[in-house]
Coordinates of C-alpha atoms in Angstrom, one line a residue:
M1 CA 51.1 10.0 -36.5
A2 CA 50.6 11.6 -33.1
W3 CA 47.5 13.5 -34.0
F4 CA 45.7 10.1 -34.8
R5 CA 46.5 8.8 -31.3
K6 CA 44.4 9.4 -28.3
N7 CA 46.0 9.8 -24.9
K8 CA 44.3 7.2 -22.7
Q9 CA 44.1 8.9 -19.4
P10 CA 41.7 7.7 -16.7
L11 CA 38.6 9.7 -16.4
R12 CA 38.9 11.7 -13.2
S13 CA 36.0 12.3 -10.9
Q14 CA 36.1 16.0 -11.4
N15 CA 35.6 15.5 -15.2
R16 CA 32.5 13.4 -14.7
R17 CA 29.1 15.1 -14.9
D18 CA 27.1 14.9 -11.8
M19 CA 23.9 13.1 -12.4
P20 CA 21.1 13.2 -9.8
S21 CA 20.4 9.7 -8.5
D22 CA 16.6 10.1 -9.0
V23 CA 16.7 10.9 -12.8
F24 CA 16.5 7.2 -13.9
D25 CA 15.2 4.0 -12.3
K26 CA 15.8 0.4 -13.3
C27 CA 12.7 -1.8 -13.4
E28 CA 13.0 -4.8 -11.2
G29 CA 10.6 -6.7 -13.4
C30 CA 12.2 -6.3 -16.9
G31 CA 15.4 -4.4 -16.3
E32 CA 14.4 -1.5 -18.4
I33 CA 15.9 1.9 -17.6
L34 CA 13.1 4.3 -17.0
Y35 CA 13.0 8.1 -16.8
G36 CA 12.0 9.0 -13.3
E37 CA 9.6 11.7 -14.1
K38 CA 7.7 9.5 -16.6
L39 CA 7.6 6.8 -14.0
V40 CA 6.0 9.2 -11.5
Q41 CA 3.4 10.2 -14.1
N42 CA 2.6 6.6 -14.7
L43 CA 1.9 6.1 -10.9
Q44 CA 5.2 4.2 -10.4
V45 CA 4.2 1.4 -12.9
C46 CA 6.7 0.3 -15.5
P47 CA 5.3 1.1 -19.0
S48 CA 7.2 -1.8 -20.5
C49 CA 6.2 -4.8 -18.3
G50 CA 3.6 -3.4 -15.8
H51 CA 5.8 -4.0 -12.7
H52 CA 4.4 -2.0 -9.8
F53 CA 7.0 -0.2 -7.8
R54 CA 6.4 0.4 -4.1
V55 CA 5.0 3.8 -3.4
T56 CA 4.6 5.8 -0.2
A57 CA 1.5 6.3 1.9
D58 CA 1.2 9.9 0.7
R59 CA 1.3 8.8 -2.9
Y60 CA -1.6 6.3 -2.4
V61 CA -3.6 9.1 -0.9
E62 CA -3.0 11.1 -4.1
I63 CA -3.9 8.1 -6.3
L64 CA -7.1 7.1 -4.5
L65 CA -8.7 10.2 -3.1
D66 CA -10.2 13.2 -4.9
E67 CA -7.8 16.1 -4.9
G68 CA -7.8 18.2 -1.8
S69 CA -10.3 16.0 0.1
F70 CA -8.0 14.2 2.5
D71 CA -8.3 15.2 6.2
E72 CA -5.7 13.4 8.3
M73 CA -6.6 11.9 11.7
D74 CA -4.4 11.2 14.8
R75 CA -1.3 12.7 13.2
E76 CA 0.6 13.2 16.4
M77 CA 0.3 9.6 17.7
R78 CA 3.7 7.9 18.1
S79 CA 5.0 4.7 19.5
R80 CA 6.7 4.3 22.9
D81 CA 9.1 1.6 24.1
P82 CA 7.2 -0.4 26.7
L83 CA 9.7 -3.3 26.8
D84 CA 12.9 -1.1 26.7
F85 CA 13.8 -3.3 23.7
R86 CA 17.3 -3.6 22.3
D87 CA 18.6 -5.7 19.4
L88 CA 21.4 -4.3 17.2
K89 CA 20.3 -0.8 18.4
P90 CA 17.7 0.5 20.9
Y91 CA 14.1 0.5 19.6
R92 CA 13.8 4.2 20.6
D93 CA 16.6 5.0 18.2
R94 CA 15.0 3.0 15.4
L95 CA 11.8 5.0 15.9
K96 CA 13.7 8.3 15.8
T97 CA 15.6 7.3 12.6
A98 CA 12.4 6.2 10.9
E99 CA 10.6 9.5 11.9
A100 CA 13.5 11.5 10.4
D101 CA 13.7 9.4 7.2
V102 CA 10.0 9.1 6.5
G103 CA 8.8 12.4 7.8
R104 CA 5.9 10.9 9.8
R105 CA 5.5 9.4 13.3
E106 CA 4.2 6.0 12.5
A107 CA 3.9 3.3 9.8
V108 CA 0.3 4.2 8.9
L109 CA -1.5 7.3 7.5
V110 CA -5.2 7.6 8.5
G111 CA -7.9 10.1 7.5
T112 CA -11.1 10.8 5.8
G113 CA -11.7 11.9 2.2
M114 CA -13.7 11.5 -1.0
L115 CA -13.1 8.7 -3.5
E116 CA -14.7 9.3 -6.8
G117 CA -17.4 11.3 -5.0
F118 CA -17.9 8.8 -2.2
A119 CA -17.1 9.8 1.4
V120 CA -14.6 7.1 2.8
V121 CA -12.3 6.5 5.7
L122 CA -8.8 5.6 4.5
A123 CA -5.8 4.0 6.2
V124 CA -2.5 3.5 4.3
M125 CA 0.5 1.7 5.6
D126 CA 4.0 2.9 4.7
F127 CA 6.7 0.2 4.3
R128 CA 9.5 2.7 4.8
F129 CA 8.7 3.1 8.5
V130 CA 10.3 0.1 10.2
G131 CA 9.2 -2.2 7.4
G132 CA 5.6 -1.1 7.8
S133 CA 5.4 -3.2 10.9
M134 CA 2.3 -3.3 13.0
G135 CA 2.9 -1.9 16.5
S136 CA 0.4 -0.8 19.1
V137 CA 0.0 2.7 17.5
V138 CA -0.5 1.3 14.0
G139 CA -3.2 -1.0 15.4
E140 CA -4.8 1.8 17.4
K141 CA -4.9 4.2 14.5
I142 CA -6.6 1.6 12.2
A143 CA -9.0 0.8 15.0
R144 CA -9.9 4.5 15.3
A145 CA -10.3 4.6 11.6
A146 CA -12.8 1.7 11.9
R147 CA -14.7 3.5 14.7
A148 CA -14.8 6.7 12.5
A149 CA -16.3 4.6 9.7
L150 CA -18.9 3.3 12.1
K151 CA -19.8 6.7 13.4
R152 CA -19.8 8.4 10.0
K153 CA -21.5 5.4 8.3
E154 CA -18.9 5.3 5.6
P155 CA -16.8 2.6 4.0
L156 CA -13.4 1.8 5.4
I157 CA -10.4 1.2 3.0
V158 CA -7.1 -0.1 4.3
V159 CA -4.0 -0.3 2.0
S160 CA -1.6 -2.8 3.5
A161 CA 2.2 -2.9 3.1
S162 CA 3.9 -4.6 6.0
G163 CA 6.5 -7.0 7.2
G164 CA 4.1 -8.1 10.0
A165 CA 3.8 -7.5 13.7
R166 CA 6.5 -5.3 15.3
M167 CA 8.6 -7.7 17.4
Q168 CA 10.0 -4.8 19.5
E169 CA 6.6 -4.4 21.2
G170 CA 6.0 -8.1 21.8
I171 CA 2.5 -9.0 22.9
Y172 CA 1.4 -5.3 22.6
S173 CA 1.8 -5.7 18.9
L174 CA 0.0 -9.1 18.6
M175 CA -3.0 -7.8 20.5
Q176 CA -3.7 -5.4 17.6
M177 CA -4.7 -8.3 15.4
A178 CA -7.6 -9.2 17.6
K179 CA -8.6 -5.5 18.3
V180 CA -8.7 -4.5 14.7
S181 CA -10.4 -7.7 13.6
S182 CA -13.2 -7.3 16.2
L183 CA -13.9 -3.8 14.9
L184 CA -14.1 -5.1 11.4
G185 CA -16.7 -7.5 12.6
R186 CA -18.7 -4.5 13.9
L187 CA -18.5 -2.9 10.5
H188 CA -19.8 -6.1 8.9
E189 CA -22.7 -6.1 11.4
A190 CA -23.5 -2.5 10.4
A191 CA -23.5 -3.4 6.7
L192 CA -20.6 -0.9 6.1
P193 CA -18.1 -2.1 3.4
Y194 CA -14.5 -2.8 4.4
I195 CA -12.3 -3.0 1.3
A196 CA -8.8 -4.4 1.8
V197 CA -6.1 -3.3 -0.7
I198 CA -3.0 -5.5 -0.5
T199 CA 0.3 -4.2 -1.9
D200 CA 3.8 -5.4 -2.1
P201 CA 4.9 -6.8 0.4
T202 CA 2.2 -7.8 2.9
T203 CA 3.2 -10.5 5.3
G204 CA 3.1 -11.8 8.9
G205 CA 0.4 -10.7 11.4
V206 CA -1.0 -8.1 9.0
T207 CA -1.8 -10.8 6.5
A208 CA -3.1 -13.0 9.3
S209 CA -5.6 -10.3 10.4
Y210 CA -7.1 -7.2 8.7
A211 CA -5.3 -7.4 5.3
M212 CA -7.3 -10.5 4.4
L213 CA -10.6 -9.7 6.1
G214 CA -12.1 -7.4 3.6
D215 CA -15.6 -7.8 2.2
V216 CA -13.6 -7.6 -1.0
N217 CA -9.8 -8.2 -1.0
L218 CA -8.0 -6.4 -3.8
A219 CA -4.3 -6.9 -4.6
E220 CA -1.9 -5.1 -6.9
P221 CA -0.2 -7.2 -9.6
G222 CA 2.9 -9.1 -8.6
A223 CA 2.5 -8.3 -4.9
L224 CA 4.2 -10.6 -2.4
I225 CA 1.5 -11.8 0.1
G226 CA 1.9 -14.4 2.7
F227 CA 2.4 -15.1 6.4
A228 CA 6.0 -16.3 6.4
G229 CA 8.4 -15.6 3.5
P230 CA 8.9 -18.2 0.8
R231 CA 12.5 -19.0 1.9
V232 CA 11.3 -19.7 5.5
I233 CA 8.5 -21.9 4.3
G234 CA 10.7 -23.8 1.9
E235 CA 13.3 -24.5 4.6
T236 CA 10.6 -25.5 7.1
I237 CA 8.7 -28.0 4.9
R238 CA 11.8 -29.0 2.9
Q239 CA 9.9 -28.9 -0.4
K240 CA 10.3 -27.0 -3.5
L241 CA 7.6 -24.3 -3.7
P242 CA 5.4 -23.7 -6.8
E243 CA 6.5 -21.1 -9.3
G244 CA 5.1 -17.7 -8.3
F245 CA 4.2 -18.9 -4.9
Q246 CA 2.7 -16.1 -2.7
T247 CA 2.2 -13.6 -5.6
S248 CA -1.2 -11.9 -5.9
E249 CA -1.9 -13.8 -9.1
Y250 CA -1.3 -17.2 -7.4
L251 CA -3.5 -16.2 -4.5
L252 CA -6.2 -15.1 -6.9
E253 CA -6.1 -18.5 -8.7
H254 CA -6.4 -20.2 -5.3
G255 CA -9.3 -18.1 -4.0
M256 CA -7.3 -16.0 -1.4
V257 CA -8.0 -12.7 -3.0
D258 CA -11.0 -11.5 -5.0
M259 CA -9.4 -9.3 -7.7
V260 CA -6.0 -8.3 -8.9
V261 CA -6.3 -4.6 -9.9
H262 CA -3.8 -2.4 -11.8
R263 CA -2.9 0.7 -9.8
H264 CA -4.5 2.9 -12.5
D265 CA -7.8 1.2 -12.0
L266 CA -7.9 1.2 -8.2
P267 CA -10.0 4.3 -7.6
V268 CA -12.7 3.4 -10.2
T269 CA -12.8 -0.2 -9.1
I270 CA -13.2 0.7 -5.4
A271 CA -15.9 3.2 -6.3
R272 CA -17.8 0.6 -8.2
L273 CA -17.6 -1.8 -5.3
I274 CA -18.9 0.9 -2.9
S275 CA -21.7 1.6 -5.2
M276 CA -22.8 -2.0 -5.3
L277 CA -22.2 -2.8 -1.7
M278 CA -24.0 0.3 -0.3
K279 CA -26.6 0.4 -3.1
K280 CA -25.7 4.0 -3.9
P281 CA -25.4 5.5 -7.4
P282 CA -21.8 6.3 -8.4
I283 CA -20.7 9.8 -9.2
V284 CA -20.2 9.7 -12.9
T285 CA -16.9 11.0 -14.0
A286 CA -14.8 10.7 -17.2
E287 CA -13.0 7.7 -15.7
T288 CA -16.2 5.8 -14.7
E289 CA -17.7 6.6 -18.2
I290 CA -14.6 5.0 -19.7
A291 CA -15.0 2.0 -17.4
G292 CA -18.4 1.4 -18.8
V293 CA -20.9 2.5 -16.1
E294 CA -24.5 2.1 -17.2
Q295 CA -28.0 2.2 -15.6
L296 CA -29.2 -1.2 -14.4
P297 CA -32.6 -2.1 -12.9
A298 CA -33.2 -1.1 -9.3
P299 CA -32.7 -3.8 -6.6
A300 CA -35.6 -5.2 -4.7
N301 CA -37.3 -2.9 -2.1
S302 CA -35.8 0.2 -3.7
G303 CA -37.6 2.9 -5.5
E304 CA -34.5 4.4 -7.3
P305 CA -32.4 3.1 -10.1
V306 CA -28.9 2.2 -9.1
P307 CA -26.2 2.7 -11.7
A308 CA -23.7 -0.1 -11.8
P309 CA -20.8 -1.2 -14.0
A310 CA -21.6 -3.3 -17.0
T311 CA -20.4 -6.9 -16.9
N312 CA -18.5 -8.5 -19.6

């Protein structure tokens, strides 16, 4: 009977409902389809498997610093093209495209703010800008952040996400490794903490310099961390690499990073480290109370008790 039959006509594009592309995301870790708004509320961490999605520099500022406390530094600095470099397209065009796409002038966001009540200087790299590569301006902005930490006598925090040195600037880029590292040495001499937060991915000259020079090196779960990529290393040494090679967990097991910290726990963990390294009492909040902060005996040569986190 005709009314039992269904006319099998192809679905036309005008009959399909338009669905915004950012409503759902697929987890790269477990393949789960996730509602975008819920993922944002969970700090871009998959609730099913804990996979940490890459996030922007602005988002890390929101996650780490107390609301409304961030004051950006050196916003107008931008890269030039000292070598008139061209590969598939001119370097100047790459910079213009990155500025338009990302909405900032370089691959690092630098400023001052408050983290759980502690005054800090913060630098966050943004992988969207030419792969988070370290050019001369990136190095100079992080160097200025270190100088600001010295002047203000505050801790320096650098969140790394980078493909390495920016080849389009040649030796100008490589010089940033030594410049930033020397300033980190001055911070160490001044007994000011430098806390390195390593996110996915962090490779090349950034790994070979400031990303791994923290008084404490923290890494997010599952982050790719290394100098060269695993494919390049495997082809060079012609050996099969261990499972999970260059992940943050593998580096923790082999002593290359100090802690692997869930994104939700980064602010409280960094605050606890600042409290211990600078021998200052933490600002007690709901989060630190949940984390188990308690009063411990005062250190030697100190007349005040220093609250510190309980140990398991």
